[in-house]
Short mmCIF file of C-alpha atoms in Angstrom, two decimals:
data_model
loop_
_atom_site.label_atom_id
_atom_site.label_comp_id
_atom_site.label_asym_id
_atom_site.label_seq_id
_atom_site.Cartn_x
_atom_site.Cartn_y
_atom_site.Cartn_z
CA MET A 1308 59.56 -73.21 -136.64
CA SER A 1309 59.25 -71.61 -140.07
CA ILE A 1310 56.35 -69.37 -141.07
CA TYR A 1311 53.62 -70.98 -143.17
CA ARG A 1312 51.63 -68.54 -145.31
CA ILE A 1313 48.06 -69.04 -146.46
CA ALA A 1314 46.58 -66.47 -148.82
CA HIS A 1315 42.85 -65.74 -148.77
CA LEU A 1316 40.88 -64.14 -151.59
CA SER A 1317 37.21 -64.29 -152.51
CA ASP A 1318 34.45 -63.44 -154.97
CA PRO A 1319 36.49 -62.96 -158.15
CA HIS A 1320 33.31 -63.00 -160.29
CA LEU A 1321 35.12 -63.97 -163.46
CA PRO A 1322 33.72 -62.35 -166.64
CA PRO A 1323 31.09 -64.63 -168.23
CA PRO A 1324 32.47 -66.21 -171.42
CA ALA A 1325 30.54 -66.34 -174.68
CA GLY A 1326 27.64 -68.75 -174.37
CA ALA A 1327 27.39 -68.44 -170.60
CA PHE A 1328 23.73 -67.44 -170.93
CA GLY A 1329 21.36 -69.31 -173.28
CA TRP A 1330 17.75 -68.92 -174.30
CA LYS A 1331 16.64 -71.59 -171.82
CA ASP A 1332 18.06 -69.46 -169.01
CA VAL A 1333 15.37 -66.79 -169.46
CA PHE A 1334 13.10 -69.12 -167.46
CA THR A 1335 15.52 -69.37 -164.54
CA LYS A 1336 17.07 -67.16 -161.89
CA ARG A 1337 19.99 -66.67 -164.28
CA LEU A 1338 17.95 -64.01 -166.10
CA LEU A 1339 17.95 -61.76 -163.02
CA SER A 1340 21.66 -62.32 -162.55
CA ARG A 1341 22.33 -61.47 -166.19
CA ILE A 1342 20.43 -58.19 -165.81
CA ALA A 1343 22.36 -57.41 -162.63
CA TRP A 1344 25.65 -58.22 -164.35
CA ARG A 1345 25.20 -55.25 -166.69
CA LYS A 1346 25.91 -53.04 -163.69
CA LYS A 1347 28.25 -55.35 -161.82
CA ARG A 1348 30.64 -55.78 -164.76
CA LYS A 1349 31.61 -52.13 -164.28
CA VAL A 1350 32.74 -53.00 -160.76
CA HIS A 1351 34.22 -56.48 -161.23
CA ARG A 1352 37.10 -55.84 -163.56
CA PRO A 1353 39.38 -58.56 -165.01
CA GLU A 1354 42.36 -56.21 -164.98
CA VAL A 1355 41.88 -55.67 -161.23
CA LEU A 1356 41.75 -59.41 -160.61
CA ALA A 1357 44.86 -59.92 -162.78
CA ALA A 1358 46.74 -57.31 -160.75
CA LEU A 1359 45.68 -58.95 -157.48
CA ILE A 1360 46.74 -62.40 -158.66
CA ALA A 1361 50.10 -61.02 -159.81
CA ASP A 1362 50.60 -59.40 -156.40
CA LEU A 1363 49.64 -62.64 -154.65
CA LYS A 1364 51.98 -64.74 -156.78
CA ALA A 1365 54.85 -62.33 -156.09
CA ALA A 1366 54.33 -62.99 -152.37
CA ALA A 1367 54.63 -66.75 -153.03
CA PRO A 1368 52.23 -68.08 -150.34
CA ASP A 1369 52.37 -71.75 -149.43
CA HIS A 1370 48.64 -72.25 -150.01
CA VAL A 1371 45.72 -70.21 -151.33
CA VAL A 1372 42.08 -70.27 -150.19
CA ILE A 1373 39.34 -68.91 -152.48
CA SER A 1374 36.01 -68.60 -150.68
CA GLY A 1375 33.56 -68.71 -153.55
CA ASP A 1376 31.70 -66.87 -156.31
CA LEU A 1377 34.06 -67.64 -159.14
CA THR A 1378 31.08 -67.46 -161.50
CA ASN A 1379 27.99 -65.29 -161.93
CA PHE A 1380 25.27 -67.49 -163.44
CA ALA A 1381 26.58 -70.98 -162.51
CA SER A 1382 26.16 -72.15 -166.10
CA HIS A 1383 28.16 -75.12 -167.39
CA THR A 1384 30.10 -72.75 -169.66
CA GLU A 1385 31.05 -70.55 -166.71
CA ILE A 1386 32.02 -73.52 -164.54
CA ALA A 1387 34.30 -74.72 -167.35
CA ALA A 1388 35.84 -71.26 -167.75
CA ALA A 1389 36.43 -71.03 -163.99
CA THR A 1390 38.05 -74.47 -164.07
CA ALA A 1391 40.44 -73.26 -166.78
CA TRP A 1392 41.21 -70.17 -164.68
CA LEU A 1393 41.99 -72.32 -161.64
CA LYS A 1394 44.32 -74.48 -163.72
CA SER A 1395 46.16 -71.35 -164.87
CA LEU A 1396 46.98 -70.41 -161.27
CA GLY A 1397 49.16 -73.44 -160.50
CA SER A 1398 48.93 -76.88 -158.95
CA GLU A 1399 45.47 -77.73 -157.64
CA ARG A 1400 47.07 -79.02 -154.42
CA ASP A 1401 48.09 -75.46 -153.63
CA PHE A 1402 44.55 -74.07 -153.84
CA THR A 1403 41.36 -74.73 -151.88
CA VAL A 1404 38.01 -73.53 -153.28
CA SER A 1405 34.83 -73.18 -151.22
CA PRO A 1406 31.89 -72.62 -153.61
CA GLY A 1407 29.68 -69.54 -153.33
CA ASN A 1408 26.01 -68.82 -153.93
CA HIS A 1409 26.64 -67.58 -157.48
CA ASP A 1410 28.34 -70.90 -158.20
CA ALA A 1411 25.03 -72.60 -157.34
CA LEU A 1412 22.69 -69.92 -158.67
CA ALA A 1413 20.38 -72.17 -160.66
CA GLY A 1414 20.01 -75.77 -161.70
CA ALA A 1415 20.00 -78.98 -159.71
CA GLY A 1416 21.14 -78.82 -156.11
CA GLY A 1417 23.76 -81.00 -154.47
CA PRO A 1418 27.55 -80.77 -154.24
CA GLU A 1419 27.99 -82.99 -157.32
CA ARG A 1420 27.44 -79.86 -159.40
CA PHE A 1421 31.00 -78.91 -158.43
CA ALA A 1422 32.53 -82.11 -159.82
CA PRO A 1423 34.77 -80.17 -162.29
CA TRP A 1424 36.35 -78.46 -159.27
CA THR A 1425 36.99 -81.69 -157.35
CA PRO A 1426 40.82 -81.31 -157.26
CA TRP A 1427 40.43 -77.88 -155.63
CA LEU A 1428 37.82 -78.91 -153.05
CA GLY A 1429 40.01 -81.29 -151.09
CA ASP A 1430 42.27 -84.31 -151.24
CA ALA A 1431 39.52 -86.95 -151.07
CA GLY A 1432 38.77 -86.89 -154.81
CA GLU A 1433 35.06 -86.33 -154.18
CA THR A 1434 32.51 -83.55 -153.78
CA VAL A 1435 31.32 -84.39 -150.28
CA PHE A 1436 31.74 -81.61 -147.68
CA PRO A 1437 33.40 -80.85 -145.41
CA GLN A 1438 36.81 -81.89 -146.61
CA VAL A 1439 39.94 -81.51 -144.53
CA ARG A 1440 43.23 -80.54 -146.15
CA LEU A 1441 46.43 -80.79 -144.13
CA ARG A 1442 48.88 -78.14 -145.26
CA GLY A 1443 51.95 -77.32 -143.19
CA PRO A 1444 50.80 -76.72 -139.59
CA ALA A 1445 47.21 -76.07 -140.70
CA ALA A 1446 44.09 -78.21 -141.02
CA ILE A 1447 41.72 -76.53 -143.47
CA PHE A 1448 38.07 -77.55 -143.01
CA ASN A 1449 36.43 -76.72 -146.32
CA LEU A 1450 32.65 -76.27 -146.14
CA CYS A 1451 30.06 -75.63 -148.83
CA SER A 1452 27.24 -73.19 -148.09
CA ALA A 1453 26.29 -72.82 -151.78
CA VAL A 1454 22.75 -73.92 -152.60
CA PRO A 1455 20.21 -72.80 -155.23
CA THR A 1456 17.78 -70.22 -153.83
CA ALA A 1457 14.63 -68.39 -154.88
CA PRO A 1458 14.84 -65.15 -156.89
CA HIS A 1459 16.18 -62.14 -154.95
CA LEU A 1460 17.70 -64.40 -152.29
CA ALA A 1461 21.40 -65.12 -151.81
CA THR A 1462 21.18 -67.19 -148.66
CA GLY A 1463 23.33 -70.20 -147.89
CA ARG A 1464 22.84 -73.49 -146.09
CA LEU A 1465 25.20 -76.18 -144.83
CA GLY A 1466 22.58 -78.79 -143.95
CA ASN A 1467 22.43 -81.32 -141.12
CA ASP A 1468 24.60 -83.94 -142.82
CA GLN A 1469 27.47 -81.52 -143.43
CA LEU A 1470 27.20 -80.09 -139.93
CA GLN A 1471 27.33 -83.59 -138.42
CA ARG A 1472 30.43 -84.42 -140.43
CA LEU A 1473 32.01 -81.13 -139.35
CA ASP A 1474 31.20 -81.95 -135.73
CA ALA A 1475 33.03 -85.27 -136.08
CA ALA A 1476 35.97 -83.74 -137.96
CA LEU A 1477 36.57 -80.97 -135.44
CA ALA A 1478 36.40 -83.55 -132.63
CA ASP A 1479 39.02 -85.75 -134.28
CA PRO A 1480 42.17 -85.78 -132.10
CA ALA A 1481 44.27 -86.13 -135.27
CA TYR A 1482 43.75 -82.40 -135.84
CA ALA A 1483 44.04 -81.24 -132.23
CA ASP A 1484 47.58 -79.88 -132.60
CA ARG A 1485 46.91 -78.24 -135.96
CA PHE A 1486 46.02 -74.61 -136.63
CA ARG A 1487 42.39 -75.23 -137.55
CA ILE A 1488 40.90 -73.00 -140.25
CA VAL A 1489 37.24 -73.25 -141.22
CA VAL A 1490 36.37 -71.93 -144.70
CA LEU A 1491 32.94 -71.19 -146.17
CA HIS A 1492 31.39 -68.58 -148.44
CA HIS A 1493 28.71 -67.10 -146.18
CA PRO A 1494 29.64 -65.27 -142.95
CA PRO A 1495 28.90 -67.36 -139.85
CA HIS A 1496 28.19 -64.45 -137.50
CA LYS A 1497 25.11 -62.30 -137.01
CA GLY A 1498 24.79 -58.94 -138.69
CA ALA A 1499 27.53 -59.44 -141.27
CA VAL A 1500 25.04 -59.38 -144.15
CA SER A 1501 21.30 -58.81 -144.53
CA LYS A 1502 18.84 -61.62 -143.85
CA ARG A 1503 18.29 -62.29 -147.56
CA LYS A 1504 22.03 -63.00 -147.91
CA ALA A 1505 22.64 -64.79 -144.62
CA LEU A 1506 23.55 -68.37 -143.78
CA ASP A 1507 20.23 -69.98 -142.84
CA ASP A 1508 21.69 -72.47 -140.36
CA GLN A 1509 24.37 -70.22 -138.88
CA GLU A 1510 23.16 -70.89 -135.33
CA ALA A 1511 23.70 -74.62 -135.81
CA LEU A 1512 27.18 -73.95 -137.19
CA ARG A 1513 28.02 -71.70 -134.24
CA ALA A 1514 26.87 -74.45 -131.86
CA VAL A 1515 29.37 -76.87 -133.43
CA LEU A 1516 32.14 -74.27 -133.26
CA ALA A 1517 31.33 -73.42 -129.64
CA LYS A 1518 31.59 -77.11 -128.82
CA HIS A 1519 34.88 -77.91 -130.53
CA GLY A 1520 36.54 -74.58 -131.35
CA ALA A 1521 38.73 -73.49 -134.23
CA ASP A 1522 41.57 -71.02 -134.65
CA LEU A 1523 40.20 -68.97 -137.56
CA ILE A 1524 37.18 -68.75 -139.87
CA LEU A 1525 37.46 -67.34 -143.41
CA HIS A 1526 34.56 -66.22 -145.61
CA GLY A 1527 33.60 -64.02 -148.54
CA HIS A 1528 30.13 -63.08 -149.85
CA ALA A 1529 29.82 -59.64 -148.20
CA HIS A 1530 32.24 -57.93 -150.64
CA GLU A 1531 33.65 -56.07 -147.65
CA ALA A 1532 36.60 -56.37 -145.32
CA LEU A 1533 34.94 -57.75 -142.19
CA VAL A 1534 36.37 -58.64 -138.81
CA GLY A 1535 34.23 -60.49 -136.30
CA SER A 1536 34.11 -63.45 -133.98
CA VAL A 1537 31.93 -66.33 -132.87
CA PRO A 1538 31.93 -68.06 -129.48
CA GLY A 1539 34.37 -70.89 -128.92
CA PRO A 1540 34.64 -73.37 -126.02
CA ASN A 1541 34.81 -72.16 -122.43
CA GLY A 1542 34.11 -68.52 -123.18
CA SER A 1543 36.76 -68.17 -125.85
CA ALA A 1544 36.25 -66.34 -129.13
CA ILE A 1545 37.05 -67.59 -132.64
CA PRO A 1546 38.14 -64.78 -135.02
CA VAL A 1547 36.26 -64.44 -138.31
CA LEU A 1548 37.74 -62.64 -141.32
CA GLY A 1549 36.14 -61.70 -144.61
CA VAL A 1550 37.69 -60.05 -147.66
CA PRO A 1551 36.21 -57.84 -150.41
CA SER A 1552 35.80 -59.09 -153.96
CA ALA A 1553 39.15 -59.85 -155.58
CA SER A 1554 38.04 -58.07 -158.76
CA ALA A 1555 36.37 -54.93 -157.34
CA LYS A 1556 37.69 -51.59 -158.50
CA PRO A 1557 37.51 -48.61 -156.09
CA SER A 1558 34.26 -47.02 -157.16
CA GLY A 1559 32.04 -46.72 -154.14
CA HIS A 1560 32.66 -50.37 -153.24
CA SER A 1561 35.30 -51.94 -151.03
CA PRO A 1562 38.21 -52.33 -153.48
CA ALA A 1563 40.00 -55.59 -154.15
CA ARG A 1564 42.02 -57.03 -151.29
CA TRP A 1565 43.65 -60.27 -150.17
CA HIS A 1566 45.03 -61.46 -146.85
CA SER A 1567 48.23 -63.32 -146.08
CA ILE A 1568 47.79 -65.45 -142.96
CA GLU A 1569 51.23 -66.11 -141.47
CA ILE A 1570 51.14 -69.08 -139.10
CA GLU A 1571 54.00 -69.63 -136.67
CA ASP A 1572 54.00 -71.58 -133.39
CA HIS A 1573 50.19 -71.86 -133.48
CA GLN A 1574 49.88 -68.08 -133.69
CA ALA A 1575 48.91 -66.08 -136.75
CA ARG A 1576 49.56 -62.65 -138.19
CA ILE A 1577 47.46 -61.11 -140.93
CA VAL A 1578 49.09 -59.04 -143.67
CA VAL A 1579 46.51 -57.05 -145.63
CA ARG A 1580 47.26 -56.20 -149.25
CA GLY A 1581 44.92 -54.41 -151.62
CA ILE A 1582 44.04 -51.41 -153.69
CA GLU A 1583 44.41 -48.06 -152.02
CA PRO A 1584 42.31 -45.37 -153.74
CA GLY A 1585 44.48 -42.82 -155.48
CA ARG A 1586 47.46 -45.15 -155.60
CA GLU A 1587 48.46 -47.36 -158.52
CA GLY A 1588 48.68 -51.11 -158.00
CA LEU A 1589 48.31 -53.05 -154.77
CA ALA A 1590 50.10 -52.21 -151.55
CA GLU A 1591 50.30 -53.35 -147.96
CA LEU A 1592 47.40 -51.80 -146.08
CA GLY A 1593 48.28 -53.07 -142.62
CA ARG A 1594 49.16 -56.04 -140.46
CA TYR A 1595 47.96 -57.33 -137.13
CA SER A 1596 47.95 -60.39 -134.91
CA LEU A 1597 44.89 -62.60 -134.52
CA ALA A 1598 45.46 -62.39 -130.79
CA ASP A 1599 44.59 -58.68 -131.04
CA LEU A 1600 41.08 -59.61 -132.17
CA THR A 1601 40.21 -61.89 -129.26
#
């Protein structure tokens, strides 16, 4: 059986285009985010993201997963600019996007806010989550934990309806022989981020995963390289992997990194590529088997 490669990157935080912040936004949470961006723009650099994307394209993965925070203020102008960026990467069928909290920073709630990204959310042609994409030997369960929150909070929530649909999807025997990957922005395990950034209904998600299992969970949000696990059925453990921001320069933060997930015979190896401080460009930082984590 040939190797199927899925690339994972997250939190690109694309530079806000002109007009991304308007006078009406001073009365919303976007004002706080705009103030914070003055500092963050020194960390999230477009040239770093361009180098990472070039490195990723050179590796020619079969599919790419982006786990959220393409934008900063979630304005219509930013959503449009992020849509143009996604189109520049290649065919939408080769990319899956799971929205992040910055993509839902302010404005009306509900997944319909991501309508411009519909082709990258799944194959159903709609904004309902979860969506399941079948790619090679994998079944990718794309969740959305992005919801508007109060100032100074960056929490996420899946909601009962989405969790019930995930419960049914993971129980579907049509996916039983697939390598099942669950994708969301917020980490699903305890202690990965502070309470003000955590997934509010993570216990309910873990209950679904403990019931039906999965082979791998991918997330972003923490801006760090994280390795963890959540309980699976019958005492098993489901590995959880997070990556740093794809645009972060090495300046006291975890520098930009992406993972290549190489699936073969229902097993997976992880190849880690990213910026190594003191070295120009991106390089391989290591590789390991998922079996080593559980």
